[in-house]
Structures are given as structure tokens and as C-alpha cells.
Coordinates of C-alpha atoms (C1' of nucleotides) in Angstrom, one line a residue:
Chain A
X1 CA 0.0 0.1 0.1
X2 CA 2.9 2.1 0.7
X3 CA 4.2 1.5 -2.7
X4 CA 3.8 4.7 -4.8
X5 CA 1.8 4.4 -8.0
X6 CA 3.8 3.5 -10.8
X7 CA 5.7 6.6 -12.1
X8 CA 7.1 4.8 -15.1
X9 CA 8.9 2.2 -13.8
X10 CA 8.6 -1.2 -15.3
X11 CA 7.2 -4.4 -13.6
X12 CA 10.4 -4.6 -11.7
X13 CA 9.9 -8.3 -11.7
X14 CA 13.0 -10.7 -11.7
X15 CA 15.3 -8.0 -10.7
X16 CA 18.5 -9.3 -9.1
X17 CA 19.9 -6.6 -7.3
X18 CA 23.1 -8.8 -5.8
X19 CA 24.3 -12.0 -6.7
X20 CA 27.1 -13.6 -9.1
X21 CA 28.0 -16.7 -6.5
X22 CA 28.2 -20.2 -8.3
X23 CA 25.3 -22.1 -6.9
X24 CA 27.7 -24.6 -5.7
X25 CA 29.2 -22.1 -3.4
X26 CA 25.9 -20.9 -2.1
X27 CA 24.8 -24.5 -1.4
X28 CA 28.0 -25.2 0.5
X29 CA 27.7 -22.0 2.2
X30 CA 24.8 -23.2 3.8
X31 CA 26.1 -26.2 5.0
X32 CA 29.0 -24.0 6.6
X33 CA 26.4 -22.4 8.8
X34 CA 26.3 -25.5 10.9
X35 CA 28.6 -25.6 13.6
X36 CA 29.1 -26.9 17.2
X37 CA 26.7 -24.3 18.7
X38 CA 24.2 -24.4 15.8
X39 CA 23.4 -28.1 15.0
X40 CA 19.7 -27.5 14.3
X41 CA 18.8 -24.2 12.2
X42 CA 15.4 -22.8 10.8
X43 CA 15.3 -21.6 7.0
X44 CA 15.6 -18.0 8.1
X45 CA 18.7 -18.7 10.3
X46 CA 20.2 -20.7 7.5
X47 CA 19.2 -17.9 5.2
X48 CA 20.6 -14.8 7.5
X49 CA 23.8 -16.7 8.1
X50 CA 24.5 -17.7 4.7
X51 CA 23.7 -14.1 3.6
X52 CA 20.7 -15.2 0.9
X53 CA 17.1 -14.4 0.4
X54 CA 14.6 -17.0 1.9
X55 CA 13.4 -18.3 -1.5
X56 CA 17.0 -19.3 -2.7
X57 CA 18.1 -20.8 0.5
X58 CA 14.8 -22.8 0.4
X59 CA 15.4 -23.9 -3.1
X60 CA 18.9 -25.0 -2.2
X61 CA 18.0 -26.3 0.9
X62 CA 15.4 -28.9 -0.8
X63 CA 18.1 -30.1 -3.2
X64 CA 20.3 -30.9 -0.2
X65 CA 17.3 -32.7 2.0
X66 CA 16.4 -34.7 -1.2
X67 CA 20.0 -36.0 -1.4
X68 CA 20.2 -36.3 2.4
X69 CA 22.9 -33.7 3.3
X70 CA 20.3 -32.0 5.2
X71 CA 17.6 -33.6 7.1
X72 CA 14.5 -32.0 8.2
X73 CA 13.1 -32.1 12.1
X74 CA 9.6 -32.6 13.1
X75 CA 9.8 -28.8 13.9
X76 CA 10.8 -27.9 10.8
X77 CA 14.1 -27.2 11.5
X78 CA 17.2 -28.3 9.4
X79 CA 20.1 -30.6 10.7
X80 CA 23.2 -32.4 9.1
X81 CA 22.0 -35.7 7.3
X82 CA 23.5 -39.1 8.0
X83 CA 24.0 -39.4 4.1
X84 CA 26.7 -36.6 4.3
X85 CA 28.1 -38.3 7.2
X86 CA 28.1 -41.4 5.3
X87 CA 30.2 -39.8 2.6
X88 CA 32.3 -38.2 4.8
X89 CA 33.5 -41.5 6.6
X90 CA 35.1 -42.1 3.4
X91 CA 37.4 -39.6 4.0
X92 CA 40.9 -40.9 4.3
X93 CA 42.3 -38.3 6.5
X94 CA 39.1 -38.4 8.8
X95 CA 37.9 -41.7 9.4
X96 CA 40.6 -43.3 7.6
X97 CA 43.1 -43.0 9.9
X98 CA 40.4 -43.1 12.8
X99 CA 39.8 -46.9 11.5
X100 CA 43.2 -47.7 11.8
X101 CA 44.5 -45.9 14.8
X102 CA 41.1 -46.9 17.0
X103 CA 42.3 -50.2 18.3
X104 CA 45.7 -48.6 19.3
X105 CA 44.0 -45.7 20.9
X106 CA 41.8 -48.3 22.8
X107 CA 44.9 -50.1 24.3
X108 CA 46.3 -46.8 25.3
X109 CA 43.0 -45.5 27.0
X110 CA 42.7 -48.7 28.6
X111 CA 46.0 -48.6 30.1
X112 CA 45.6 -45.2 31.1
X113 CA 42.1 -44.0 31.6
X114 CA 42.8 -40.8 30.5
X115 CA 41.6 -38.7 27.3
X116 CA 43.4 -40.2 23.9
X117 CA 43.2 -37.7 20.9
X118 CA 44.0 -38.5 17.3
X119 CA 44.1 -35.3 15.0
X120 CA 45.1 -34.3 11.7
X121 CA 46.1 -30.8 10.4
X122 CA 43.9 -28.9 8.0
X123 CA 45.5 -25.7 6.9
X124 CA 46.6 -23.5 10.0
X125 CA 44.7 -25.8 12.3
X126 CA 44.5 -29.3 14.1
X127 CA 41.1 -31.3 13.6
X128 CA 40.2 -33.5 16.2
X129 CA 39.6 -36.7 14.6
X130 CA 38.8 -38.9 17.6
X131 CA 38.8 -38.8 21.4
X132 CA 38.2 -41.4 24.0
X133 CA 37.1 -40.3 27.5
X134 CA 35.8 -42.0 30.0
X135 CA 32.3 -41.4 31.3
X136 CA 33.9 -39.6 34.0
X137 CA 37.2 -37.9 33.1
X138 CA 38.5 -34.5 33.4
X139 CA 37.1 -31.7 31.4
X140 CA 38.6 -31.2 28.1
X141 CA 39.1 -28.4 25.6
X142 CA 38.0 -30.0 22.3
X143 CA 35.3 -31.9 20.6
X144 CA 35.7 -34.4 17.7
X145 CA 35.0 -32.7 14.6
X146 CA 36.3 -29.3 16.2
X147 CA 39.6 -27.3 15.6
X148 CA 42.6 -26.6 17.9
X149 CA 45.4 -24.1 17.1
X150 CA 49.0 -25.6 16.5
X151 CA 51.3 -23.7 18.3
X152 CA 49.4 -23.8 21.8
X153 CA 48.6 -27.7 21.7
X154 CA 50.6 -30.6 21.8
X155 CA 48.9 -32.3 19.1
X156 CA 49.0 -29.1 17.4
X157 CA 53.0 -28.8 17.9
X158 CA 53.7 -32.5 16.6
X159 CA 51.8 -31.5 13.1
X160 CA 53.7 -28.3 12.9
X161 CA 56.7 -30.0 13.4
X162 CA 56.0 -32.5 10.8
X163 CA 55.0 -30.0 8.3
X164 CA 56.9 -28.8 5.6
X165 CA 59.6 -26.1 6.3
X166 CA 57.8 -23.1 4.2
X167 CA 54.3 -23.8 6.1
X168 CA 56.1 -23.6 9.3
X169 CA 58.1 -20.5 8.5
X170 CA 54.8 -18.9 7.3
X171 CA 52.9 -20.0 10.9
X172 CA 56.0 -18.9 13.2
X173 CA 55.9 -15.6 11.0
X174 CA 52.2 -15.2 12.3
X175 CA 51.2 -13.7 15.5
X176 CA 50.9 -16.3 18.1
X177 CA 47.4 -17.7 18.7
X178 CA 46.3 -16.5 22.1
X179 CA 45.1 -19.3 24.1
X180 CA 43.3 -19.0 27.6
X181 CA 45.4 -21.0 30.2
X182 CA 48.2 -21.6 27.9
X183 CA 51.5 -19.9 28.2
X184 CA 52.6 -18.3 25.0
X185 CA 55.9 -19.2 23.9
X186 CA 58.4 -16.7 22.2
X187 CA 59.5 -17.6 18.6
X188 CA 62.7 -19.0 19.5
X189 CA 61.5 -21.2 21.8
X190 CA 59.0 -22.5 19.4
X191 CA 61.6 -23.2 17.1
X192 CA 63.8 -25.3 19.8
X193 CA 60.7 -27.0 20.8
X194 CA 59.7 -28.1 17.3
X195 CA 63.1 -29.2 16.6
X196 CA 62.7 -31.0 19.9
X197 CA 59.8 -32.7 18.7
X198 CA 61.2 -33.8 15.6
X199 CA 64.4 -35.4 17.2
X200 CA 62.4 -37.1 20.2
X201 CA 59.0 -37.7 18.7
X202 CA 57.4 -36.2 21.8
X203 CA 55.8 -33.0 22.3
X204 CA 54.3 -31.7 25.8
X205 CA 52.1 -28.9 26.9
X206 CA 50.9 -27.8 30.2
X207 CA 47.6 -25.8 30.3
X208 CA 45.5 -24.4 33.1
X209 CA 42.3 -24.1 31.6
X210 CA 39.2 -25.6 31.3
X211 CA 41.4 -27.5 33.9
X212 CA 45.1 -27.9 34.7
X213 CA 46.4 -30.7 32.6
X214 CA 49.4 -31.9 30.7
X215 CA 49.1 -33.3 27.2
X216 CA 51.8 -35.4 25.6
X217 CA 51.7 -36.0 21.8
X218 CA 53.6 -38.0 19.5
X219 CA 53.5 -38.3 15.6
X220 CA 52.1 -40.7 13.4
X221 CA 53.9 -41.3 9.8
X222 CA 52.5 -42.8 6.6
X223 CA 54.4 -44.9 4.5
X224 CA 56.7 -42.1 2.8
X225 CA 57.5 -41.0 6.3
X226 CA 55.4 -37.8 6.3
X227 CA 53.4 -36.9 9.3
X228 CA 50.0 -37.2 8.7
X229 CA 48.5 -37.3 12.4
X230 CA 49.0 -36.9 15.9
X231 CA 48.3 -38.8 18.8
X232 CA 48.0 -37.4 22.4
X233 CA 47.1 -38.1 26.0
X234 CA 45.3 -35.6 28.3
X235 CA 46.0 -36.4 32.2
X236 CA 45.3 -34.2 34.9
X237 CA 48.2 -32.2 36.1
X238 CA 49.9 -34.0 39.1
X239 CA 48.7 -37.5 38.2
X240 CA 51.0 -39.7 36.4
X241 CA 54.2 -38.0 35.6
X242 CA 54.4 -37.0 32.0
X243 CA 57.9 -38.7 31.1
X244 CA 56.1 -41.8 32.2
X245 CA 53.5 -41.5 29.5
X246 CA 55.9 -40.8 26.9
X247 CA 57.0 -44.0 26.1
X248 CA 53.5 -45.5 25.8
X249 CA 52.4 -42.6 23.5
X250 CA 55.2 -43.0 21.2
X251 CA 54.8 -46.8 21.4
X252 CA 50.9 -46.4 20.3
X253 CA 51.8 -43.7 17.6
X254 CA 54.4 -45.9 16.4
X255 CA 52.3 -48.8 16.2
X256 CA 49.6 -46.7 14.0
X257 CA 52.6 -45.4 11.9
X258 CA 53.6 -49.2 11.3
X259 CA 50.0 -50.2 10.3
X260 CA 50.2 -47.1 7.9
X261 CA 53.0 -48.8 6.2
X262 CA 55.7 -46.9 7.8
X263 CA 59.1 -48.6 7.9
X264 CA 60.6 -47.7 11.6
X265 CA 64.2 -46.5 11.4
X266 CA 66.4 -48.4 13.6
X267 CA 66.5 -45.9 16.5
X268 CA 64.1 -43.5 17.5
X269 CA 65.5 -40.6 15.7
X270 CA 63.8 -40.6 12.3
X271 CA 66.0 -38.5 10.5
X272 CA 69.5 -38.0 12.6
X273 CA 70.4 -34.7 11.2
X274 CA 67.7 -32.2 10.6
X275 CA 66.9 -30.8 7.1
X276 CA 69.4 -29.4 5.1
Chain B
X1 CA 40.5 -35.4 -41.1
X2 CA 37.5 -37.8 -41.3
X3 CA 35.4 -35.4 -40.5
X4 CA 33.1 -34.8 -43.8
X5 CA 33.6 -31.2 -45.0
X6 CA 30.7 -28.7 -43.7
X7 CA 27.5 -29.7 -45.4
X8 CA 25.8 -26.6 -44.2
X9 CA 25.9 -27.2 -40.4
X10 CA 25.9 -24.0 -38.3
X11 CA 28.9 -23.5 -35.9
X12 CA 27.2 -26.0 -33.5
X13 CA 29.1 -24.0 -30.4
X14 CA 27.1 -24.2 -27.2
X15 CA 24.9 -26.7 -28.0
X16 CA 23.7 -28.4 -25.2
X17 CA 22.2 -32.0 -26.0
X18 CA 21.3 -33.3 -22.5
X19 CA 21.0 -31.1 -19.4
X20 CA 18.3 -30.0 -17.3
X21 CA 19.4 -31.3 -13.8
X22 CA 20.1 -28.6 -10.9
X23 CA 23.5 -27.8 -10.4
X24 CA 23.4 -28.6 -7.0
X25 CA 22.1 -32.2 -7.6
X26 CA 25.1 -32.4 -10.1
X27 CA 27.6 -31.5 -7.4
X28 CA 26.2 -34.0 -5.0
X29 CA 26.3 -36.7 -7.4
X30 CA 29.9 -36.4 -7.8
X31 CA 30.0 -36.6 -3.9
X32 CA 28.0 -39.7 -4.0
X33 CA 30.3 -41.3 -6.6
X34 CA 32.7 -42.1 -3.9
X35 CA 32.3 -45.6 -1.9
X36 CA 34.0 -48.1 0.2
X37 CA 35.6 -49.4 -3.0
X38 CA 36.2 -45.8 -4.4
X39 CA 37.9 -43.7 -2.2
X40 CA 40.5 -41.9 -4.4
X41 CA 39.1 -41.2 -7.9
X42 CA 40.4 -39.3 -11.2
X43 CA 38.7 -36.7 -12.7
X44 CA 37.4 -39.1 -15.6
X45 CA 36.4 -41.4 -13.3
X46 CA 34.1 -39.1 -11.5
X47 CA 33.0 -37.8 -14.6
X48 CA 32.0 -41.0 -16.1
X49 CA 30.3 -42.2 -12.8
X50 CA 28.4 -39.1 -12.3
X51 CA 27.6 -39.2 -16.0
X52 CA 28.7 -35.8 -17.0
X53 CA 31.2 -34.3 -19.4
X54 CA 34.6 -33.7 -18.5
X55 CA 34.6 -29.9 -18.2
X56 CA 31.2 -29.8 -16.5
X57 CA 33.1 -32.2 -13.6
X58 CA 36.1 -30.2 -13.4
X59 CA 34.1 -27.0 -12.9
X60 CA 32.1 -28.5 -10.0
X61 CA 34.9 -30.2 -8.6
X62 CA 37.1 -27.0 -8.6
X63 CA 34.4 -25.4 -6.2
X64 CA 34.2 -28.8 -4.2
X65 CA 38.1 -28.6 -3.3
X66 CA 38.0 -24.9 -3.0
X67 CA 35.3 -25.1 -0.1
X68 CA 37.2 -28.6 1.3
X69 CA 34.3 -31.2 0.2
X70 CA 37.3 -32.6 -1.9
X71 CA 40.9 -32.8 -1.4
X72 CA 43.5 -33.5 -4.3
X73 CA 46.0 -35.8 -4.0
X74 CA 49.7 -35.6 -5.3
X75 CA 48.8 -37.6 -8.0
X76 CA 45.8 -35.7 -9.2
X77 CA 43.4 -37.8 -7.7
X78 CA 40.3 -36.8 -5.6
X79 CA 39.5 -37.7 -2.2
X80 CA 36.8 -36.7 0.5
X81 CA 38.0 -34.1 2.3
X82 CA 38.6 -33.3 5.8
X83 CA 36.3 -30.2 6.0
X84 CA 33.2 -32.3 4.6
X85 CA 34.0 -34.8 7.6
X86 CA 33.9 -31.7 9.8
X87 CA 30.5 -30.7 9.0
X88 CA 29.3 -34.3 9.0
X89 CA 30.7 -34.6 12.4
X90 CA 27.5 -32.4 13.6
X91 CA 25.2 -34.6 12.3
X92 CA 23.1 -35.7 15.2
X93 CA 22.0 -39.1 14.2
X94 CA 25.6 -39.5 13.1
X95 CA 28.3 -38.2 15.6
X96 CA 25.7 -37.2 17.9
X97 CA 24.4 -40.0 19.1
X98 CA 27.9 -41.7 18.6
X99 CA 29.1 -39.2 21.2
X100 CA 26.7 -40.1 23.7
X101 CA 27.1 -43.7 23.3
X102 CA 30.7 -44.0 22.9
X103 CA 31.6 -44.7 26.7
X104 CA 28.9 -47.1 27.0
X105 CA 30.0 -49.0 23.9
X106 CA 33.6 -49.1 25.4
X107 CA 32.3 -50.5 28.4
X108 CA 30.4 -53.2 27.0
X109 CA 33.5 -54.0 24.6
X110 CA 35.6 -54.2 27.6
X111 CA 33.5 -56.4 29.2
X112 CA 33.0 -58.8 26.5
X113 CA 36.2 -58.0 24.2
X114 CA 33.8 -58.6 21.0
X115 CA 32.3 -56.4 18.4
X116 CA 30.2 -53.6 19.5
X117 CA 28.0 -52.0 17.0
X118 CA 25.9 -48.8 16.7
X119 CA 23.7 -47.9 13.8
X120 CA 20.7 -45.9 12.9
X121 CA 18.1 -46.0 10.2
X122 CA 18.3 -44.3 7.0
X123 CA 15.1 -45.1 4.7
X124 CA 15.4 -48.9 3.9
X125 CA 18.6 -49.4 5.3
X126 CA 20.5 -49.4 8.7
X127 CA 23.8 -47.3 8.4
X128 CA 26.7 -48.4 10.9
X129 CA 27.6 -45.3 12.9
X130 CA 30.3 -47.0 15.4
X131 CA 32.2 -50.2 15.4
X132 CA 34.3 -51.3 18.4
X133 CA 36.8 -54.3 17.5
X134 CA 39.9 -55.6 19.3
X135 CA 42.8 -55.7 17.0
X136 CA 42.4 -59.5 16.4
X137 CA 38.6 -60.0 16.4
X138 CA 36.3 -62.2 14.3
X139 CA 35.8 -61.1 10.8
X140 CA 32.7 -58.8 10.5
X141 CA 30.4 -57.8 7.6
X142 CA 30.1 -54.2 7.8
X143 CA 32.2 -51.2 8.4
X144 CA 31.5 -47.9 9.8
X145 CA 29.7 -45.7 7.5
X146 CA 28.3 -48.6 5.5
X147 CA 24.9 -50.0 4.9
X148 CA 23.1 -53.1 6.0
X149 CA 19.4 -54.5 5.8
X150 CA 17.0 -54.1 8.1
X151 CA 15.4 -57.8 7.5
X152 CA 18.5 -59.8 8.0
X153 CA 20.7 -58.2 10.6
X154 CA 19.9 -58.1 14.6
X155 CA 20.5 -54.5 14.4
X156 CA 18.2 -53.8 11.4
X157 CA 15.4 -55.8 13.2
X158 CA 15.6 -53.4 16.3
X159 CA 15.5 -50.3 13.8
X160 CA 12.6 -51.9 11.8
X161 CA 10.6 -53.0 15.2
X162 CA 11.0 -49.4 16.4
X163 CA 9.7 -47.6 13.2
X164 CA 6.3 -46.3 12.4
X165 CA 3.4 -48.8 11.7
X166 CA 3.3 -47.7 7.9
X167 CA 7.3 -48.2 7.1
X168 CA 7.0 -51.5 8.5
X169 CA 4.4 -52.4 6.7
X170 CA 5.9 -51.2 3.6
X171 CA 9.0 -53.0 4.5
X172 CA 7.3 -56.2 5.1
X173 CA 5.4 -56.4 1.7
X174 CA 8.9 -56.0 -0.1
X175 CA 10.6 -59.3 -1.1
X176 CA 13.0 -59.8 1.2
X177 CA 16.9 -59.0 1.0
X178 CA 19.0 -61.9 -0.2
X179 CA 22.0 -62.0 2.5
X180 CA 24.4 -64.8 2.1
X181 CA 24.9 -66.7 5.2
X182 CA 21.5 -65.4 6.8
X183 CA 18.3 -67.8 6.8
X184 CA 15.5 -66.0 5.1
X185 CA 12.4 -65.4 7.4
X186 CA 9.1 -65.7 6.2
X187 CA 6.7 -62.6 6.6
X188 CA 4.9 -64.2 9.4
X189 CA 7.8 -65.0 11.1
X190 CA 9.3 -61.5 10.8
X191 CA 6.1 -60.1 12.2
X192 CA 6.2 -62.3 15.3
X193 CA 10.0 -61.5 15.9
X194 CA 9.3 -57.7 15.4
X195 CA 6.7 -58.0 17.9
X196 CA 9.0 -59.9 20.6
X197 CA 11.9 -57.5 19.8
X198 CA 9.2 -54.4 21.2
X199 CA 8.4 -56.9 23.9
X200 CA 11.6 -58.1 25.3
X201 CA 13.9 -55.3 23.8
X202 CA 16.1 -57.9 22.1
X203 CA 16.7 -59.3 18.9
X204 CA 19.0 -61.9 17.8
X205 CA 20.4 -63.2 14.7
X206 CA 22.7 -66.0 13.4
X207 CA 24.4 -65.8 10.4
X208 CA 27.0 -68.0 8.9
X209 CA 29.1 -65.8 6.8
X210 CA 31.7 -64.1 6.0
X211 CA 32.2 -66.4 9.7
X212 CA 29.6 -67.9 12.2
X213 CA 28.5 -65.5 14.7
X214 CA 25.4 -64.4 16.7
X215 CA 24.3 -60.6 17.1
X216 CA 22.5 -59.5 19.8
X217 CA 20.9 -56.1 19.5
X218 CA 19.2 -53.7 21.5
X219 CA 17.2 -50.3 20.9
X220 CA 18.2 -46.8 21.9
X221 CA 15.2 -44.3 22.8
X222 CA 15.3 -40.9 23.0
X223 CA 13.6 -38.5 25.1
X224 CA 10.0 -38.9 23.2
X225 CA 10.3 -42.6 23.5
X226 CA 11.3 -43.1 19.7
X227 CA 13.7 -45.7 18.6
X228 CA 16.8 -43.6 17.4
X229 CA 19.6 -46.2 17.3
X230 CA 20.3 -49.7 17.9
X231 CA 23.2 -51.2 19.5
X232 CA 24.3 -54.8 19.5
X233 CA 27.2 -56.9 20.0
X234 CA 28.6 -59.5 17.8
X235 CA 30.1 -62.7 19.2
X236 CA 31.6 -65.7 17.5
X237 CA 28.8 -68.9 17.4
X238 CA 29.4 -71.1 20.6
X239 CA 31.3 -68.5 22.8
X240 CA 29.4 -66.8 25.2
X241 CA 25.9 -68.0 25.0
X242 CA 23.5 -65.0 24.0
X243 CA 21.2 -64.9 26.6
X244 CA 23.8 -64.3 28.8
X245 CA 25.1 -61.3 26.6
X246 CA 21.3 -60.0 26.1
X247 CA 21.3 -58.5 29.8
X248 CA 24.4 -56.6 29.1
X249 CA 23.6 -55.4 25.7
X250 CA 20.1 -54.5 27.0
X251 CA 21.9 -52.5 29.9
X252 CA 24.1 -50.5 27.7
X253 CA 21.5 -49.6 25.3
X254 CA 19.2 -48.4 28.4
X255 CA 22.2 -46.2 29.8
X256 CA 22.5 -44.6 26.2
X257 CA 18.7 -44.2 26.4
X258 CA 19.0 -42.3 29.5
X259 CA 21.4 -40.2 28.6
X260 CA 19.3 -39.2 25.6
X261 CA 16.7 -38.0 27.8
X262 CA 14.6 -41.0 28.2
X263 CA 12.8 -41.8 31.4
X264 CA 12.6 -45.3 31.3
X265 CA 9.2 -47.1 32.4
X266 CA 9.0 -49.6 35.5
X267 CA 9.1 -52.5 33.6
X268 CA 10.9 -54.0 30.1
X269 CA 8.1 -53.3 28.3
X270 CA 7.8 -49.7 27.0
X271 CA 4.5 -49.8 26.1
X272 CA 2.3 -52.5 27.6
X273 CA -0.2 -53.0 24.6
X274 CA 1.0 -52.1 21.0
X275 CA -0.4 -49.4 19.1
X276 CA -4.2 -49.1 18.8
Chain C
dA1 C1' -9.3 -9.6 15.4
dG2 C1' -5.4 -7.8 13.9
dG3 C1' -0.3 -7.9 13.8
dG4 C1' 4.2 -10.0 13.1
dA5 C1' 7.2 -13.5 11.7
dG6 C1' 8.3 -17.3 9.2
dC7 C1' 7.8 -20.5 5.3
dT8 C1' 6.5 -21.2 0.5
dT9 C1' 4.7 -20.1 -4.3
dT10 C1' 4.6 -17.8 -8.1
dC11 C1' 7.1 -16.1 -12.3
dA12 C1' 9.6 -12.3 -15.7
dT13 C1' 14.2 -11.5 -16.4
dT14 C1' 19.1 -12.9 -17.0
dG15 C1' 24.0 -14.2 -15.9
dG16 C1' 25.8 -18.3 -14.5
dT17 C1' 26.3 -22.5 -16.3
dT18 C1' 27.1 -25.6 -20.3
dG19 C1' 29.6 -29.0 -23.2
dG20 C1' 31.9 -29.5 -27.7
dA21 C1' 36.1 -28.1 -29.7
dA22 C1' 40.8 -27.2 -29.1
dT23 C1' 44.9 -27.5 -26.8
dA24 C1' 48.5 -29.4 -23.7
dG25 C1' 50.2 -33.1 -21.1
dT26 C1' 51.1 -38.0 -20.1
dA27 C1' 51.5 -43.0 -20.7
dT28 C1' 51.5 -46.8 -23.7
dT29 C1' 52.5 -49.0 -28.1
dG30 C1' 54.4 -50.2 -32.5
Chain D
dC1 C1' 60.8 -41.9 -31.9
dA2 C1' 56.5 -41.0 -34.1
dA3 C1' 51.7 -42.6 -33.4
dT4 C1' 48.0 -43.8 -30.5
dA5 C1' 45.1 -43.4 -26.9
dC6 C1' 43.6 -41.3 -22.7
dT7 C1' 43.3 -37.6 -19.4
dA8 C1' 43.5 -33.0 -17.8
dT9 C1' 42.4 -28.1 -18.9
dT10 C1' 41.2 -23.8 -21.3
dC11 C1' 37.9 -21.3 -24.3
dC12 C1' 33.6 -19.3 -25.2
dA13 C1' 28.6 -18.8 -27.4
dA14 C1' 24.5 -20.2 -26.4
dC15 C1' 20.7 -20.9 -23.3
dC16 C1' 18.1 -22.6 -19.4
dA17 C1' 18.4 -23.0 -14.5
dA18 C1' 18.6 -19.9 -10.9
dT19 C1' 17.0 -15.5 -9.2
dG20 C1' 14.3 -12.9 -5.5
dA21 C1' 10.7 -9.2 -5.1
dA22 C1' 6.1 -10.0 -4.4
dA23 C1' 2.2 -12.0 -2.6
dG24 C1' -0.2 -15.7 -0.4
dC25 C1' 0.1 -18.8 3.6
dT26 C1' 0.0 -20.6 8.2
dC27 C1' 1.1 -20.1 12.9
dC28 C1' 1.9 -17.7 17.1
dC29 C1' 0.9 -13.9 20.2
dT30 C1' -1.7 -10.1 21.8

DNA sequence: AGGGAGCTTTCATTGGTTGGAATAGTATTG
DNA sequence: CAATACTATTCCAACCAATGAAAGCTCCCT
């Protein structure tokens, strides 16, 4: 009603003020809206967060639901579907390593009864692939499918130490991530630590939040000798001394590596002298 | 050279003989090409199986790779990416139940040292969400992320018994899936079995392939009393008698249900008299 | 009953999508 | 070493699927 009578404007139907993104990207951006905190979303929430008009979102969502990437709940909200999970389970660096590592993680868990973690690197972060925790274990910072920084976690340091030289330099040049409850290492110390990790096959980090814990991590190698994952254990500070845990963690990591086709060198040091 | 000289055909550029499928569907169909046996694929393999020209496939794949749904290996092949796995880990019926159930699965596994399975129903099949197996356990038919029939597995029967009446009828009217190593039940027996499963909270199936095993499964309920998952144990035939395992399996399933907000009724029977 | 918010359908317009053809790269064969 | 076969990538003109404002719907709250 508030619309002024036609001055001379054409029907104005079908006008597309803003657009220009490939459809696939838009569909994927809908998936990207889901997060730990947002597991069930309404159409308007999805449209808002993916920054697109409701009809467009609805059309794309309809296709995603038809395929099974999303599922619709009784209350009309959408959640990530089992079909997507099914395809994702074929991810070599996701379920792939997990499948191979799980029995060894279980052994480690059973012996120690503390959190056991498995993670891979994706870009500038570690992605948690698996976590075994007792029903009554200490609080832990990260969940499976979540991301953790590289420089302030034991698992992250192992992955960083195993990354290619160029990537390491890039990361070291960046300002360090500020992680509550973890001491920030100056660049020099990080370099020394990374070198130690490569030599000993062990990284340790102490953190005070969300609870005071010590993490001990060790690298997992593939057949080519590349670090493809990291395995770690998280214990409450003051419990078993870390140096007692280290051999167990390293043994588990090596067992997984062997299963990935890695031929272990004679000594602990994989490469006696670091890169050129 | 074998091409006959221009008769009178126009440039024929941009002609599109066959098409008409939404772009999103095409992109998703590329993801669907991946399977247990096909975890790393070349461009042409993807294009062939998804039934689309190579340039089209390449363009779509490029978007999927940019987002992280796919990753490219050094040899040029594509695999499912960690980013997709990450989003999929938010699937309530995938990692969701898993996360809640895992500690109880572990308990059950530790006590029995046999395969422990967790599955949900997706349409006409069960999707395996989790499987705990010792390093040296019996051979088992299904892998995590894989699908199993409803009528010929213990886990499937539990899920079928918990489905809505209409769906059950549809499934019962279908010709039974032929599963090697499993006896085929006539329709009447299936009906009786499903009723028993609802009453006792236990389903059992014996199979002879890939090895002779007995499976014992029990339903997991959500807060609304709906069967959302099934939990089972697979033991070599002749080992622990199944009736000894049943209480342990049921207890574990109930523990998971309780964690999902299910308020257990006084007796084993959830609803004393079946639907009206 | 009225107002607001979210969901869904419609439809004229158009720009992203399309795939044959050409080119480049790679492996296999005679 | 040329010839063959296959795969990957770039190019681009034609065109159809995608687009989003508008309006109708349904529900909920007041």
C-alpha cells in the first residue's frame, strides 16, 4: 500500500540486485552455517547466516534434503544428515586414519584411563578426529570435529613440527594464537621446541584451562615418512608423571604408523640430522 | 580429417544435447560416486560415474575442492576432504548419538571383548555409526559408514521394530533382501519377531558368513520414546551363550537411552499394549 | 481480530552454467 | 621416435536453470 503508484517504472519483476556467486558455493555456504553451537537451524536462520534471500535458501536446501545432506526435523528445523556423514566417513584423513588408529587408541585408553586424542592438520589448524574419554574424565577443551590451534597444543606442535618447512615459517611469522590457560612461547622457543619434537617424537604442553592438565603427543607417519596425524594423551596435572606416559604414547603412535605402512628406522630419531 | 566437410551445419558451438539437472544435484552426485571401494578417483572416473562431461565435472570439482569437500592428492586424484567430515561430525544421528553412546559402547566392549556396533536407520537400511573391534577380533560384515539390510541383521530388526507402523508394512511387503549366510524368514515369522523385539527389547540373528556369528541387539530411545538407534554385539557362535549377553546389551542400550533424556518405564515393556 | 514473523509459491528476467571443440600433457605401443 | 590413446585443462557462444521481489499462507502472540 505504501508503494507509490507507477511513475513509469517497468514491472521490476525478476530484478536481481545482488548475485554472482556460483550455485555450488551457495549450497556449500549453507552447510558451513552449521557449527558446534548451531546444530539445528530454521530456514530463516540459515538464510540469514548464509546471507541469501529465503526463497533462494529454501530452493537450495530442498535439494540438499532430497539428497540427504540435510534432514528436516519434525519442528521444521534442519540438521546435517546421515547421508553426508556417510560420504564423509570415506575421508582418508578423517575416518581413514581413525579406523586404523582406533584399536591402538583403545589400548592406550584402557591402560591409562585418560583422554586419548587423534588429530590431523587442515591448513592452519588441527582437526580433532577422535577422542576417547571415560564417562567421568577431566574436562577437556576440544570435541571431535572441532579445531585446535597448532602452536599452543601438544597435538598441534607435533603436526606443525611435521609440516613442510615453508608452512612452518609462515606459521612462525604469524602472531601467536592467544589461548587462555596456555603460556605463550616466544618464536625462538617454539623453534627449539619443534626441533625437539622432531628429534624425540614427543611434544608436551601444560595448560590451566578449562582444567589444569598436561598433554603428551607423538607423530603418526605414513609409508612415505610424512607426518599425517598426531596422537596424544591428556592427563590431570599431578597425576602420572608425563615422562612415564611418553613411552606409552610414542609406542601407540608408532604402532599406528607401522599399520600405515611406515617402516620404522633403527633408532628413535627418524632423521638423525634435521633438514638441510 | 575423417570429418566430412561442412555440409551446411551451423557453428554448433554451445549446443547442449542433454542437461536440465540442477547444479547442486550434479555436485552432490559427484560426492555420491565415492564409496568404500572408490575412495580416490580421477577426474575422468568421477565424470564417467556421475555421467557428465569432463569440463562440467572439473568445474564443479574445483568448487568442491575450494571449499574443502574434496581434496586433491599429489597424483591428481580426488578424495573426500576433512572439511566435509568436519561438517558431517555435526550430524545428530551420525556423530551425535555416537558421542553420547561411545563410553557405554566402550564399557560393553571391554567386558566382552567382542565387536560392539551402533547403527541408525536411514530410509530402508541401517547405517553403521560405530564399531569397536579388537585388533584380533572375528571378521565382521559391515564397516562404519556402511549400510546393512533391516530384515536380516539383529541391528536392522531392532530399528525396523521401532519404526512407524506404515513403514514396517511397506518393508514387510517388499521381497526380502537375500543376504548370504543368513536364513530368510517368511513374512509371518518376521512379524512375530518384530513383536518379540518390541516386547523384550532384544533381537538375535545368527549368520554363517563371512564367519559364523551370533548378534544380539537392543534399541536406543530418545526423550520422546522413539527408537533412534540400535546397539549390538557380535560374538563368534559357540562362545558366550547369547542369553548371557542379552542383559549386558540391554543395559548398555538403556544407559544410552537415559543419556538421551529417555525416562525408563518401570518394567522392560515400554508400551504394554501395542498401538491401537 | 489484528499484527507480526516465518514459510512457501509464483514468475519475468538474465547471468551463471553448459559442453563441444581445441590444446596441452602423459602414458602406452609399434 | 613417431603414433596412438587417454586424461586434464582452457575457451566461449548459446541458453536454461537460477534468481529474488511480491504475494499468499500458516502459525503464534496479544
